[in-house]
Coordinates of N, CA, C and O in Angstrom, one line a residue:
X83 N 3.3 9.8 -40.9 CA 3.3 8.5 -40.4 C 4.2 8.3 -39.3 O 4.2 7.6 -38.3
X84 N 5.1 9.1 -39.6 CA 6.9 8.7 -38.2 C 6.0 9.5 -36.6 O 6.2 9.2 -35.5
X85 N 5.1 10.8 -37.2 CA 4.9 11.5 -35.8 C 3.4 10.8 -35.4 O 2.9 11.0 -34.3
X86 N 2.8 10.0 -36.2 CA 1.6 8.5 -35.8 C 2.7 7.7 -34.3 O 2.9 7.9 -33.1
X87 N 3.3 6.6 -35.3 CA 4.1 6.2 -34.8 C 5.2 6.5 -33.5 O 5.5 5.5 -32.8
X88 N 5.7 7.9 -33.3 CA 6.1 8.7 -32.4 C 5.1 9.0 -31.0 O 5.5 9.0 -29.8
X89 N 3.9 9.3 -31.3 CA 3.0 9.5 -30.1 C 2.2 8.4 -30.0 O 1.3 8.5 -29.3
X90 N 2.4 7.2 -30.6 CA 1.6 5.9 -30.0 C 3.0 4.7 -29.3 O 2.9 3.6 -28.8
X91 N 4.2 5.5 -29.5 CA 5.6 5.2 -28.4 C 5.4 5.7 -27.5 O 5.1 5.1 -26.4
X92 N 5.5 6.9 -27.6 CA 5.0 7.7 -26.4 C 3.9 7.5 -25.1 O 4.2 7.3 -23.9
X93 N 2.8 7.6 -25.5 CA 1.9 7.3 -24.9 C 1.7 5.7 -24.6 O 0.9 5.3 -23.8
X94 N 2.3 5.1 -25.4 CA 3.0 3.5 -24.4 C 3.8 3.4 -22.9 O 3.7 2.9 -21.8
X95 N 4.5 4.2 -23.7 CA 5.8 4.8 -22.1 C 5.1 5.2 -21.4 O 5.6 5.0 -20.3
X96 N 3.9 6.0 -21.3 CA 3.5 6.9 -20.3 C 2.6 5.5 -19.4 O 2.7 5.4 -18.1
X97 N 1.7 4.6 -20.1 CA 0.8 4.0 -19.6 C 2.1 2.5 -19.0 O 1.8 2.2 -17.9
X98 N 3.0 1.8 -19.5 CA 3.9 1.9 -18.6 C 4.3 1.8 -17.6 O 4.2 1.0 -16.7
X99 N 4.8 2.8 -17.7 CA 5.4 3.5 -16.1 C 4.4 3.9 -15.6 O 4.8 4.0 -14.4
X100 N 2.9 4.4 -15.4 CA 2.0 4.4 -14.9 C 1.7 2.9 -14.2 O 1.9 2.9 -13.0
X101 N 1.3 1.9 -14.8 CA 1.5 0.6 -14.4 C 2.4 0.2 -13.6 O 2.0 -0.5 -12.7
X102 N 3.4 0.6 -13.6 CA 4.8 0.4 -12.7 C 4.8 0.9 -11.3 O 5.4 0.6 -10.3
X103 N 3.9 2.1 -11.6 CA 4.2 2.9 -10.6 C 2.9 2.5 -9.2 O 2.6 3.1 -8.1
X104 N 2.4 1.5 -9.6 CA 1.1 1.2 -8.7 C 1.2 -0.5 -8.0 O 0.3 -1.3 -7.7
X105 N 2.7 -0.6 -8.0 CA 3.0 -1.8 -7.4 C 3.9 -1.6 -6.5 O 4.7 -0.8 -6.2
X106 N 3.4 -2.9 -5.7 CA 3.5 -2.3 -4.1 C 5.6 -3.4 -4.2 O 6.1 -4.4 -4.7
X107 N 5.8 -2.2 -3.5 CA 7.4 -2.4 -3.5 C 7.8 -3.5 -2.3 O 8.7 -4.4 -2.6
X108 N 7.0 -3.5 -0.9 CA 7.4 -4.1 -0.1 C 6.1 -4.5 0.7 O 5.0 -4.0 0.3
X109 N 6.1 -5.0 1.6 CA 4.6 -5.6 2.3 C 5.0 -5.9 3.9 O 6.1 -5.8 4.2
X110 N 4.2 -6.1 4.7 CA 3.9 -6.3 5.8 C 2.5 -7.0 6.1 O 1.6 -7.2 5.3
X111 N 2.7 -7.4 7.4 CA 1.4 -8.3 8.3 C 1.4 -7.5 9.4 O 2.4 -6.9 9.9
X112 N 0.2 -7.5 9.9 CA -0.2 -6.8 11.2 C -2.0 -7.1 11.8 O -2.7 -8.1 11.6
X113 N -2.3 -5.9 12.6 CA -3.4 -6.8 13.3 C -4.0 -5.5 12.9 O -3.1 -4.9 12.3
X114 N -5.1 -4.8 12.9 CA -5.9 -3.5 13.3 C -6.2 -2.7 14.3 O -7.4 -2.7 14.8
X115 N -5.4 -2.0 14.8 CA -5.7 -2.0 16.2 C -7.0 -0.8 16.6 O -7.7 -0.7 17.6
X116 N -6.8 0.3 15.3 CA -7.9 1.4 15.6 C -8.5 1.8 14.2 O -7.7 1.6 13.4
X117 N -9.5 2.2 13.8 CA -10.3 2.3 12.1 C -10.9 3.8 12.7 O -11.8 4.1 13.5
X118 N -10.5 4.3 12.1 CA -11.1 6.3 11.4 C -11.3 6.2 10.3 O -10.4 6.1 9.5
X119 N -12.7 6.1 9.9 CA -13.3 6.4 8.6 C -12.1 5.6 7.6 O -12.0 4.4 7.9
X120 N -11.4 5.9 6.7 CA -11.2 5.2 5.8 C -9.6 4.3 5.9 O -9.1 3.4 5.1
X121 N -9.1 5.1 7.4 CA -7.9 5.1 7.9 C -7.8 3.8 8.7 O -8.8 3.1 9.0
X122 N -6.6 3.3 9.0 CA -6.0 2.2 10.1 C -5.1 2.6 10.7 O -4.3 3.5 10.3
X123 N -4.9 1.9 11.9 CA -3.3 2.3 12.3 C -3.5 0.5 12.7 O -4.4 0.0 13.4
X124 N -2.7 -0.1 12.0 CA -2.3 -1.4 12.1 C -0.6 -1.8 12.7 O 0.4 -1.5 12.1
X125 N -0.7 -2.8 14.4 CA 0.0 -2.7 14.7 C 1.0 -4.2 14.2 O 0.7 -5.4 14.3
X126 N 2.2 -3.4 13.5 CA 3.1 -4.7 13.1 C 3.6 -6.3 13.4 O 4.2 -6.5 14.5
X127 N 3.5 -7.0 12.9 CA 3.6 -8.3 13.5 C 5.3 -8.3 13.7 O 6.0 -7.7 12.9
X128 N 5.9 -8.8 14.6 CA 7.6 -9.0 14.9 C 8.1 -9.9 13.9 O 7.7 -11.1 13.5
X129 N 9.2 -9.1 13.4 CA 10.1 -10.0 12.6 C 9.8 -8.9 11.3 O 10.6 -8.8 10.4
X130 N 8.7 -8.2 11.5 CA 8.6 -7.6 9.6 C 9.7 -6.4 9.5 O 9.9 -5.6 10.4
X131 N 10.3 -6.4 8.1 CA 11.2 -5.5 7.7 C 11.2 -3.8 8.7 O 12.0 -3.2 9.4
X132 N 9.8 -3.5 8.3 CA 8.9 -2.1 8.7 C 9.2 -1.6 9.8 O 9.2 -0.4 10.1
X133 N 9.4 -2.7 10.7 CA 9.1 -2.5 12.4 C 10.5 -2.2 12.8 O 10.7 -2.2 14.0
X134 N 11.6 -1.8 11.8 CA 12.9 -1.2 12.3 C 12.4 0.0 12.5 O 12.8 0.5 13.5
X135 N 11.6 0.9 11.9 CA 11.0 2.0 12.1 C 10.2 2.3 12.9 O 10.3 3.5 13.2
X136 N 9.0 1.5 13.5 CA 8.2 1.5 14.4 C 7.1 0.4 14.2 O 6.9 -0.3 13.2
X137 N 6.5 0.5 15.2 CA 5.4 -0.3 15.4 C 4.4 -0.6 15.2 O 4.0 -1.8 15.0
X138 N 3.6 0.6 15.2 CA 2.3 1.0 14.3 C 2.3 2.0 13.0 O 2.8 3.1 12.9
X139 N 1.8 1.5 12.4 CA 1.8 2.0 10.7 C 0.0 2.7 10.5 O -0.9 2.3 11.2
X140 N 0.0 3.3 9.8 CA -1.3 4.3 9.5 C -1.7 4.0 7.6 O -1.1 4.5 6.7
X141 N -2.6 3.2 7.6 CA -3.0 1.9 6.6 C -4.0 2.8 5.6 O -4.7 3.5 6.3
X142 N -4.3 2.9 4.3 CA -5.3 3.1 4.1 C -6.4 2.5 3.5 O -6.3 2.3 2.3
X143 N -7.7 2.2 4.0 CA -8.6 1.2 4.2 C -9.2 1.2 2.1 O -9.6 0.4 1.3
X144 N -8.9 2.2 2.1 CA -10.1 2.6 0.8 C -9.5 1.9 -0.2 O -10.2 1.5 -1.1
X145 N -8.3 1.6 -0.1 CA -7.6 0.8 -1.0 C -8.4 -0.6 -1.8 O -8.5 -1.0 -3.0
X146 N -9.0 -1.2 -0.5 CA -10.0 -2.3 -0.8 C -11.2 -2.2 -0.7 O -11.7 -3.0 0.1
X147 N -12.0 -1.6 -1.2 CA -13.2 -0.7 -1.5 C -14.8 -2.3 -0.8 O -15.8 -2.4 -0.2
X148 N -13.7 -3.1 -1.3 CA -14.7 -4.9 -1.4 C -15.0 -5.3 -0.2 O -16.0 -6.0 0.0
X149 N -14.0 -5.1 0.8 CA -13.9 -5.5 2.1 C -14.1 -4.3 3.3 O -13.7 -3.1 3.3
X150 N -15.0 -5.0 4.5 CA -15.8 -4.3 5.5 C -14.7 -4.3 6.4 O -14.9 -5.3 7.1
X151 N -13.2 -3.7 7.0 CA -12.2 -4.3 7.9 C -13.2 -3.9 9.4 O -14.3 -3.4 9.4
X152 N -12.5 -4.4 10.4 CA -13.2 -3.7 12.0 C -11.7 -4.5 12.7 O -11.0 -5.4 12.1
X153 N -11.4 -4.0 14.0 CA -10.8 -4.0 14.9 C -10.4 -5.4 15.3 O -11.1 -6.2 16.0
X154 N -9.5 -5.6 14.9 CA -9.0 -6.9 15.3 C -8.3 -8.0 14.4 O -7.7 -9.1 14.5
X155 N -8.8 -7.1 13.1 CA -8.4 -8.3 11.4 C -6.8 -8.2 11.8 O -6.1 -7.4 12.5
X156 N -6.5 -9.0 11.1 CA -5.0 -9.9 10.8 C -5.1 -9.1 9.0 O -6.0 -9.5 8.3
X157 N -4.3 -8.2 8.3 CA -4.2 -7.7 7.6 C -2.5 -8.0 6.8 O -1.5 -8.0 7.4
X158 N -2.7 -8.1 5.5 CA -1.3 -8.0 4.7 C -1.2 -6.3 3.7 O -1.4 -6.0 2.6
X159 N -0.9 -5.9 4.3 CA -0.2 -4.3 3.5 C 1.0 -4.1 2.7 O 2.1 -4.3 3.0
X160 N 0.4 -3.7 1.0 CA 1.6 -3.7 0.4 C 1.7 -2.3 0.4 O 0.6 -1.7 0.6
X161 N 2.7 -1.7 0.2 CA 3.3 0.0 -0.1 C 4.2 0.1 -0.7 O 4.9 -0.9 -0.9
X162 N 4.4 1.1 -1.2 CA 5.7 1.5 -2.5 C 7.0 1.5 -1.5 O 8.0 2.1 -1.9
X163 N 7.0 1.3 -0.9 CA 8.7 1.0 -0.3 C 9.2 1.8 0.9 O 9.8 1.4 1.9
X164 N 8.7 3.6 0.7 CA 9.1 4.5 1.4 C 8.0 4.7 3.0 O 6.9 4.4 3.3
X165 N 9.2 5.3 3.7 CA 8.0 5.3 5.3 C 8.3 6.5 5.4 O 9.4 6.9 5.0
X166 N 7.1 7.3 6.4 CA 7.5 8.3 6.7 C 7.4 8.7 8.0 O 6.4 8.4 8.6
X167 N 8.5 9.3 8.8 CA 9.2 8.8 9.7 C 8.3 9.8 10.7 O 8.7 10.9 11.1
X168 N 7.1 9.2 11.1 CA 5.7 9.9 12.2 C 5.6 8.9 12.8 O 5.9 7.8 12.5
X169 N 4.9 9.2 14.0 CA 4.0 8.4 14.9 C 2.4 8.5 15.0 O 2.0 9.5 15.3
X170 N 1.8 7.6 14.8 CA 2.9 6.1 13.4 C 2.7 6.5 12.8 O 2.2 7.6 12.6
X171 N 3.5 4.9 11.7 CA 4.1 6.3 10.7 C 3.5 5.6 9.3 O 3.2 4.4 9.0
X172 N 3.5 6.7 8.5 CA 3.2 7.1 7.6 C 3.5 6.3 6.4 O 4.7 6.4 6.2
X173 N 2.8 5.2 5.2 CA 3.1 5.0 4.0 C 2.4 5.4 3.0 O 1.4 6.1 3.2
X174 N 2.7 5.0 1.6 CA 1.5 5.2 0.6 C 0.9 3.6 0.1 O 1.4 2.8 -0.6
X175 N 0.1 3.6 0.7 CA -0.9 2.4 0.5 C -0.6 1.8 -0.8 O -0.5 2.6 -1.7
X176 N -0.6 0.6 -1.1 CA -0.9 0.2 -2.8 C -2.0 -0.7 -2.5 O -3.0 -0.4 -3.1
X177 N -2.1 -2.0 -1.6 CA -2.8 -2.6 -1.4 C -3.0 -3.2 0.2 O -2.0 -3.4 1.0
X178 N -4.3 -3.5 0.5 CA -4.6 -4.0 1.9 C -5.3 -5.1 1.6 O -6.3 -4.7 0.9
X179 N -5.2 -6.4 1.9 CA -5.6 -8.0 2.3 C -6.3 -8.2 3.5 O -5.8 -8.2 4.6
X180 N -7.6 -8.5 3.5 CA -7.5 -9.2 5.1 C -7.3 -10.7 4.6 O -7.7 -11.3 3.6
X181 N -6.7 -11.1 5.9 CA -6.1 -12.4 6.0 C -6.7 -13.4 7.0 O -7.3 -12.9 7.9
X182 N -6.6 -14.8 6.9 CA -7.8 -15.5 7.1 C -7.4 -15.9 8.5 O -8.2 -16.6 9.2

């Protein structure tokens, strides 16, 4: 019964921190400036945290499976926090918005 109990702790923690791990840490606004198949490179609106690093950011579209983006949307991007320091540059997607 204690090793029942033991692996249904367990496998709580695991789903969890799985959960945890798919929330977007920080976010941004921007426009779309170019779309490659599933890709964006969305150029930052002024004033956002992100744009101490640069200006255009590389988005990933597939995130929103529901929505058609094209050239020109007004978009909200959330990401897990970290950037990677390319031109442009580089995050890990959690979620993409288009905005009205």
């Amino acid at each position: 019964m204690k090793k029942l109990y033991l692996s249904l702790l367990i496998i709580l923690s695991i789903l969890i921190l799985i959960a945890c791990g798919n929330k977007a840490k920080d976010e941004f606004k921007g426009t779309i400036k170019e779309i490659n198949g599933s890709q964006a490179i969305v150029t930052v609106d002024e004033g956002e945290n992100i744009r101490r690093s640069g200006d255009l950011v590389e988005v990933d579209l597939s995130k929103n499976k529901d929505t058609e983006f094209k050239f020109g949307d007004r978009v909200k991007v959330g990401y897990d926090g970290s950037v990677m320091e390319k031109y442009p540059l580089g995050i890990k997607t959690i979620y993409v918005e288009l905005l009205d």
